[in-house]
Amino acid sequence: MGNTQDIACRTWLALGGVAVTQSGGDASILPTPNPEQISLFRQGKLDGSWTVEPWISRLEKEAGGKLLFLETDAVTTVLTAQKRILEKQPDVAQAIIEAHRELTLWIIEHPQEAQKIVVEELKELTRSSIDPSLILHAWPRLVFTNKISEEKLQVFAKDTVRTGFYKELPRVEGIIRNDKNNPSHE
């Protein structure tokens, strides 16, 4: 509840004229851990799911789901740090930023190797085998980047108010650090 997928789902439904409340309304939203979505979907306890890859592909391939909407420019995962860390340990923060940048570029340049690692990590996390073809199917829907749009963060901040998770608009301006070596937002 309240994560990027939850806010995006509630916003999309509201903009489409669907009333969503905690009880009643046109639709109910059941915050559900990603691995549980498949069994609930199969059992008919979920009519739909707003989720991320590879769970989208799993719902399609393993539970007969159909993709209805794909938000291709959503901000779902962002590297963050507390301001005090940036001020007190800038060398550590910079090393983490560099490692993130290098890993992101490596993933972009080595998709087959990265997919193998994803399969292994998901197997470890879920304690079940993941078919590599599932990751291959999901991969084109993923966008790996070291850049972030302040505009998209502002839209997300407005959506947190629209959906009732915040009463006042959170301040987004200035939270994205511009790296001296790379002036794009990272």
mmCIF file of C-alpha atoms in Angstrom:
data_model
loop_
_atom_site.group_PDB
_atom_site.id
_atom_site.type_symbol
_atom_site.label_atom_id
_atom_site.label_comp_id
_atom_site.label_asym_id
_atom_site.label_seq_id
_atom_site.Cartn_x
_atom_site.Cartn_y
_atom_site.Cartn_z
ATOM 1 C CA MET A 1 0.000 0.000 0.000
ATOM 2 C CA GLY A 2 1.343 3.397 -0.961
ATOM 3 C CA ASN A 3 4.192 2.154 -3.161
ATOM 4 C CA THR A 4 4.708 3.376 -6.712
ATOM 5 C CA GLN A 5 2.472 0.699 -8.233
ATOM 6 C CA ASP A 6 -0.321 1.342 -5.727
ATOM 7 C CA ILE A 7 -0.277 5.117 -6.307
ATOM 8 C CA ALA A 8 -0.121 4.653 -10.102
ATOM 9 C CA CYS A 9 -3.043 2.204 -10.059
ATOM 10 C CA ARG A 10 -5.228 4.401 -7.875
ATOM 11 C CA THR A 11 -4.430 7.449 -10.021
ATOM 12 C CA TRP A 12 -5.115 5.634 -13.306
ATOM 13 C CA LEU A 13 -8.444 4.326 -12.023
ATOM 14 C CA ALA A 14 -9.461 7.735 -10.641
ATOM 15 C CA LEU A 15 -8.563 9.503 -13.888
ATOM 16 C CA GLY A 16 -10.695 6.910 -15.700
ATOM 17 C CA GLY A 17 -13.676 7.736 -13.490
ATOM 18 C CA VAL A 18 -13.456 4.665 -11.267
ATOM 19 C CA ALA A 19 -14.136 5.406 -7.600
ATOM 20 C CA VAL A 20 -11.719 3.610 -5.298
ATOM 21 C CA THR A 21 -12.193 3.620 -1.541
ATOM 22 C CA GLN A 22 -11.013 1.435 1.313
ATOM 23 C CA SER A 23 -14.514 -0.043 1.481
ATOM 24 C CA GLY A 24 -17.093 0.276 -1.268
ATOM 25 C CA GLY A 25 -16.610 2.285 -4.442
ATOM 26 C CA ASP A 26 -16.415 0.945 -7.986
ATOM 27 C CA ALA A 27 -13.230 -1.028 -7.305
ATOM 28 C CA SER A 28 -11.349 -2.413 -4.342
ATOM 29 C CA ILE A 29 -7.579 -2.510 -4.181
ATOM 30 C CA LEU A 30 -5.934 -5.302 -2.246
ATOM 31 C CA PRO A 31 -2.241 -4.588 -1.595
ATOM 32 C CA THR A 32 -0.618 -7.929 -2.342
ATOM 33 C CA PRO A 33 2.994 -9.119 -2.368
ATOM 34 C CA ASN A 34 4.060 -9.787 -5.964
ATOM 35 C CA PRO A 35 4.582 -13.560 -5.564
ATOM 36 C CA GLU A 36 1.052 -14.000 -4.146
ATOM 37 C CA GLN A 37 -0.656 -12.312 -7.099
ATOM 38 C CA ILE A 38 -0.451 -15.371 -9.345
ATOM 39 C CA SER A 39 -2.263 -17.767 -7.020
ATOM 40 C CA LEU A 40 -4.910 -15.175 -6.113
ATOM 41 C CA PHE A 41 -5.407 -14.387 -9.815
ATOM 42 C CA ARG A 42 -5.785 -18.095 -10.655
ATOM 43 C CA GLN A 43 -8.292 -18.538 -7.814
ATOM 44 C CA GLY A 44 -10.370 -15.626 -9.075
ATOM 45 C CA LYS A 45 -9.684 -13.593 -5.931
ATOM 46 C CA LEU A 46 -8.002 -10.854 -8.013
ATOM 47 C CA ASP A 47 -9.619 -9.543 -11.174
ATOM 48 C CA GLY A 48 -6.520 -7.637 -12.165
ATOM 49 C CA SER A 49 -3.122 -6.561 -10.978
ATOM 50 C CA TRP A 50 -0.995 -3.435 -11.282
ATOM 51 C CA THR A 51 2.501 -4.731 -10.909
ATOM 52 C CA VAL A 52 6.031 -4.757 -12.293
ATOM 53 C CA GLU A 53 8.054 -7.212 -14.314
ATOM 54 C CA PRO A 54 8.582 -10.124 -14.161
ATOM 55 C CA TRP A 55 5.252 -10.460 -12.389
ATOM 56 C CA ILE A 56 3.388 -9.005 -15.380
ATOM 57 C CA SER A 57 4.845 -11.715 -17.615
ATOM 58 C CA ARG A 58 4.149 -14.389 -15.004
ATOM 59 C CA LEU A 59 0.496 -13.359 -14.824
ATOM 60 C CA GLU A 60 0.323 -13.544 -18.621
ATOM 61 C CA LYS A 61 2.162 -16.846 -19.052
ATOM 62 C CA GLU A 62 1.172 -18.725 -15.886
ATOM 63 C CA ALA A 63 -2.283 -17.426 -15.035
ATOM 64 C CA GLY A 64 -3.837 -16.478 -18.388
ATOM 65 C CA GLY A 65 -3.687 -12.733 -17.730
ATOM 66 C CA LYS A 66 -3.911 -10.159 -20.510
ATOM 67 C CA LEU A 67 -1.903 -6.953 -20.570
ATOM 68 C CA LEU A 68 -4.333 -4.013 -20.566
ATOM 69 C CA PHE A 69 -2.032 -1.049 -19.960
ATOM 70 C CA LEU A 70 1.725 -0.608 -19.852
ATOM 71 C CA GLU A 71 3.143 2.559 -18.316
ATOM 72 C CA THR A 72 6.462 2.770 -20.127
ATOM 73 C CA ASP A 73 7.885 5.845 -18.394
ATOM 74 C CA ALA A 74 6.989 5.115 -14.778
ATOM 75 C CA VAL A 75 9.514 5.841 -12.060
ATOM 76 C CA THR A 76 9.547 2.666 -9.990
ATOM 77 C CA THR A 77 12.982 2.414 -8.418
ATOM 78 C CA VAL A 78 15.296 5.268 -7.498
ATOM 79 C CA LEU A 79 18.690 5.292 -5.782
ATOM 80 C CA THR A 80 18.319 7.539 -2.722
ATOM 81 C CA ALA A 81 20.409 8.701 0.227
ATOM 82 C CA GLN A 82 19.837 10.812 3.290
ATOM 83 C CA LYS A 83 21.156 14.350 3.029
ATOM 84 C CA ARG A 84 23.425 13.817 6.038
ATOM 85 C CA ILE A 85 25.197 10.934 4.275
ATOM 86 C CA LEU A 86 25.760 13.083 1.211
ATOM 87 C CA GLU A 87 27.199 15.821 3.430
ATOM 88 C CA LYS A 88 29.194 13.736 5.948
ATOM 89 C CA GLN A 89 30.385 10.938 3.665
ATOM 90 C CA PRO A 90 30.430 12.313 0.136
ATOM 91 C CA ASP A 91 33.133 9.847 -0.907
ATOM 92 C CA VAL A 92 30.979 6.887 0.126
ATOM 93 C CA ALA A 93 27.919 8.379 -1.581
ATOM 94 C CA GLN A 94 29.919 9.012 -4.749
ATOM 95 C CA ALA A 95 31.250 5.426 -4.715
ATOM 96 C CA ILE A 96 27.697 4.095 -4.463
ATOM 97 C CA ILE A 97 26.555 6.365 -7.297
ATOM 98 C CA GLU A 98 29.466 5.190 -9.447
ATOM 99 C CA ALA A 99 28.747 1.526 -8.661
ATOM 100 C CA HIS A 100 25.090 2.047 -9.559
ATOM 101 C CA ARG A 101 26.030 3.817 -12.809
ATOM 102 C CA GLU A 102 28.485 1.080 -13.765
ATOM 103 C CA LEU A 103 26.043 -1.724 -12.929
ATOM 104 C CA THR A 104 23.261 -0.060 -14.914
ATOM 105 C CA LEU A 105 25.527 0.333 -17.933
ATOM 106 C CA TRP A 106 26.711 -3.272 -17.567
ATOM 107 C CA ILE A 107 23.100 -4.505 -17.555
ATOM 108 C CA ILE A 108 22.362 -2.481 -20.705
ATOM 109 C CA GLU A 109 25.490 -3.775 -22.468
ATOM 110 C CA HIS A 110 25.191 -7.425 -21.295
ATOM 111 C CA PRO A 111 21.480 -8.288 -21.347
ATOM 112 C CA GLN A 112 21.897 -12.071 -21.671
ATOM 113 C CA GLU A 113 24.265 -12.273 -18.703
ATOM 114 C CA ALA A 114 22.076 -9.913 -16.690
ATOM 115 C CA GLN A 115 19.006 -12.043 -17.435
ATOM 116 C CA LYS A 116 20.798 -15.148 -16.145
ATOM 117 C CA ILE A 117 21.597 -13.338 -12.907
ATOM 118 C CA VAL A 118 17.975 -12.204 -12.587
ATOM 119 C CA VAL A 119 16.789 -15.801 -12.970
ATOM 120 C CA GLU A 120 19.215 -16.937 -10.249
ATOM 121 C CA GLU A 121 18.292 -14.094 -7.887
ATOM 122 C CA LEU A 122 14.545 -14.603 -8.344
ATOM 123 C CA LYS A 123 14.976 -18.313 -7.689
ATOM 124 C CA GLU A 124 16.773 -17.444 -4.461
ATOM 125 C CA LEU A 125 14.168 -14.865 -3.424
ATOM 126 C CA THR A 126 11.059 -16.852 -4.329
ATOM 127 C CA ARG A 127 12.469 -20.312 -3.621
ATOM 128 C CA SER A 128 11.029 -21.528 -6.913
ATOM 129 C CA SER A 129 12.393 -21.973 -10.398
ATOM 130 C CA ILE A 130 11.907 -19.162 -12.885
ATOM 131 C CA ASP A 131 11.786 -20.066 -16.558
ATOM 132 C CA PRO A 132 14.484 -18.030 -18.364
ATOM 133 C CA SER A 133 12.049 -17.468 -21.262
ATOM 134 C CA LEU A 134 9.863 -15.530 -18.832
ATOM 135 C CA ILE A 135 12.682 -13.058 -18.158
ATOM 136 C CA LEU A 136 13.433 -12.876 -21.883
ATOM 137 C CA HIS A 137 9.745 -12.002 -22.455
ATOM 138 C CA ALA A 138 9.789 -9.331 -19.729
ATOM 139 C CA TRP A 139 13.131 -7.746 -20.656
ATOM 140 C CA PRO A 140 11.959 -5.451 -23.506
ATOM 141 C CA ARG A 141 9.474 -3.815 -21.115
ATOM 142 C CA LEU A 142 12.221 -2.790 -18.703
ATOM 143 C CA VAL A 143 14.060 0.509 -18.960
ATOM 144 C CA PHE A 144 17.471 0.684 -17.324
ATOM 145 C CA THR A 145 18.822 4.190 -16.912
ATOM 146 C CA ASN A 146 20.890 6.390 -14.659
ATOM 147 C CA LYS A 147 18.686 9.365 -15.433
ATOM 148 C CA ILE A 148 15.570 10.462 -13.622
ATOM 149 C CA SER A 149 12.972 12.996 -14.605
ATOM 150 C CA GLU A 150 12.184 15.613 -11.985
ATOM 151 C CA GLU A 151 8.970 16.217 -13.940
ATOM 152 C CA LYS A 152 7.901 12.567 -13.474
ATOM 153 C CA LEU A 153 8.675 12.826 -9.755
ATOM 154 C CA GLN A 154 6.520 15.953 -9.553
ATOM 155 C CA VAL A 155 3.653 14.116 -11.248
ATOM 156 C CA PHE A 156 4.063 11.233 -8.792
ATOM 157 C CA ALA A 157 4.083 13.688 -5.863
ATOM 158 C CA LYS A 158 0.797 15.188 -7.118
ATOM 159 C CA ASP A 159 -0.633 11.678 -7.450
ATOM 160 C CA THR A 160 0.155 10.955 -3.781
ATOM 161 C CA VAL A 161 -2.084 13.884 -2.868
ATOM 162 C CA ARG A 162 -4.774 12.943 -5.424
ATOM 163 C CA THR A 163 -4.972 9.423 -3.958
ATOM 164 C CA GLY A 164 -5.011 10.630 -0.353
ATOM 165 C CA PHE A 165 -1.652 9.312 0.791
ATOM 166 C CA TYR A 166 -0.416 12.853 1.462
ATOM 167 C CA LYS A 167 -2.478 15.852 2.485
ATOM 168 C CA GLU A 168 0.025 18.387 1.186
ATOM 169 C CA LEU A 169 2.119 18.267 -1.952
ATOM 170 C CA PRO A 170 5.580 16.877 -1.113
ATOM 171 C CA ARG A 171 8.483 19.058 -2.239
ATOM 172 C CA VAL A 172 10.370 17.440 -5.111
ATOM 173 C CA GLU A 173 12.442 20.360 -6.339
ATOM 174 C CA GLY A 174 16.101 20.004 -5.485
ATOM 175 C CA ILE A 175 16.068 16.380 -4.351
ATOM 176 C CA ILE A 176 17.771 15.113 -7.488
ATOM 177 C CA ARG A 177 21.511 15.419 -7.248
ATOM 178 C CA ASN A 178 23.391 16.630 -10.281
ATOM 179 C CA ASP A 179 26.680 14.770 -10.520
ATOM 180 C CA LYS A 180 29.621 17.003 -11.378
ATOM 181 C CA ASN A 181 30.899 14.420 -13.860
ATOM 182 C CA ASN A 182 27.531 13.885 -15.480
ATOM 183 C CA PRO A 183 25.137 16.858 -15.444
ATOM 184 C CA SER A 184 22.078 14.793 -16.340
ATOM 185 C CA HIS A 185 19.822 14.069 -13.403
ATOM 186 C CA GLU A 186 20.993 11.004 -11.554
#
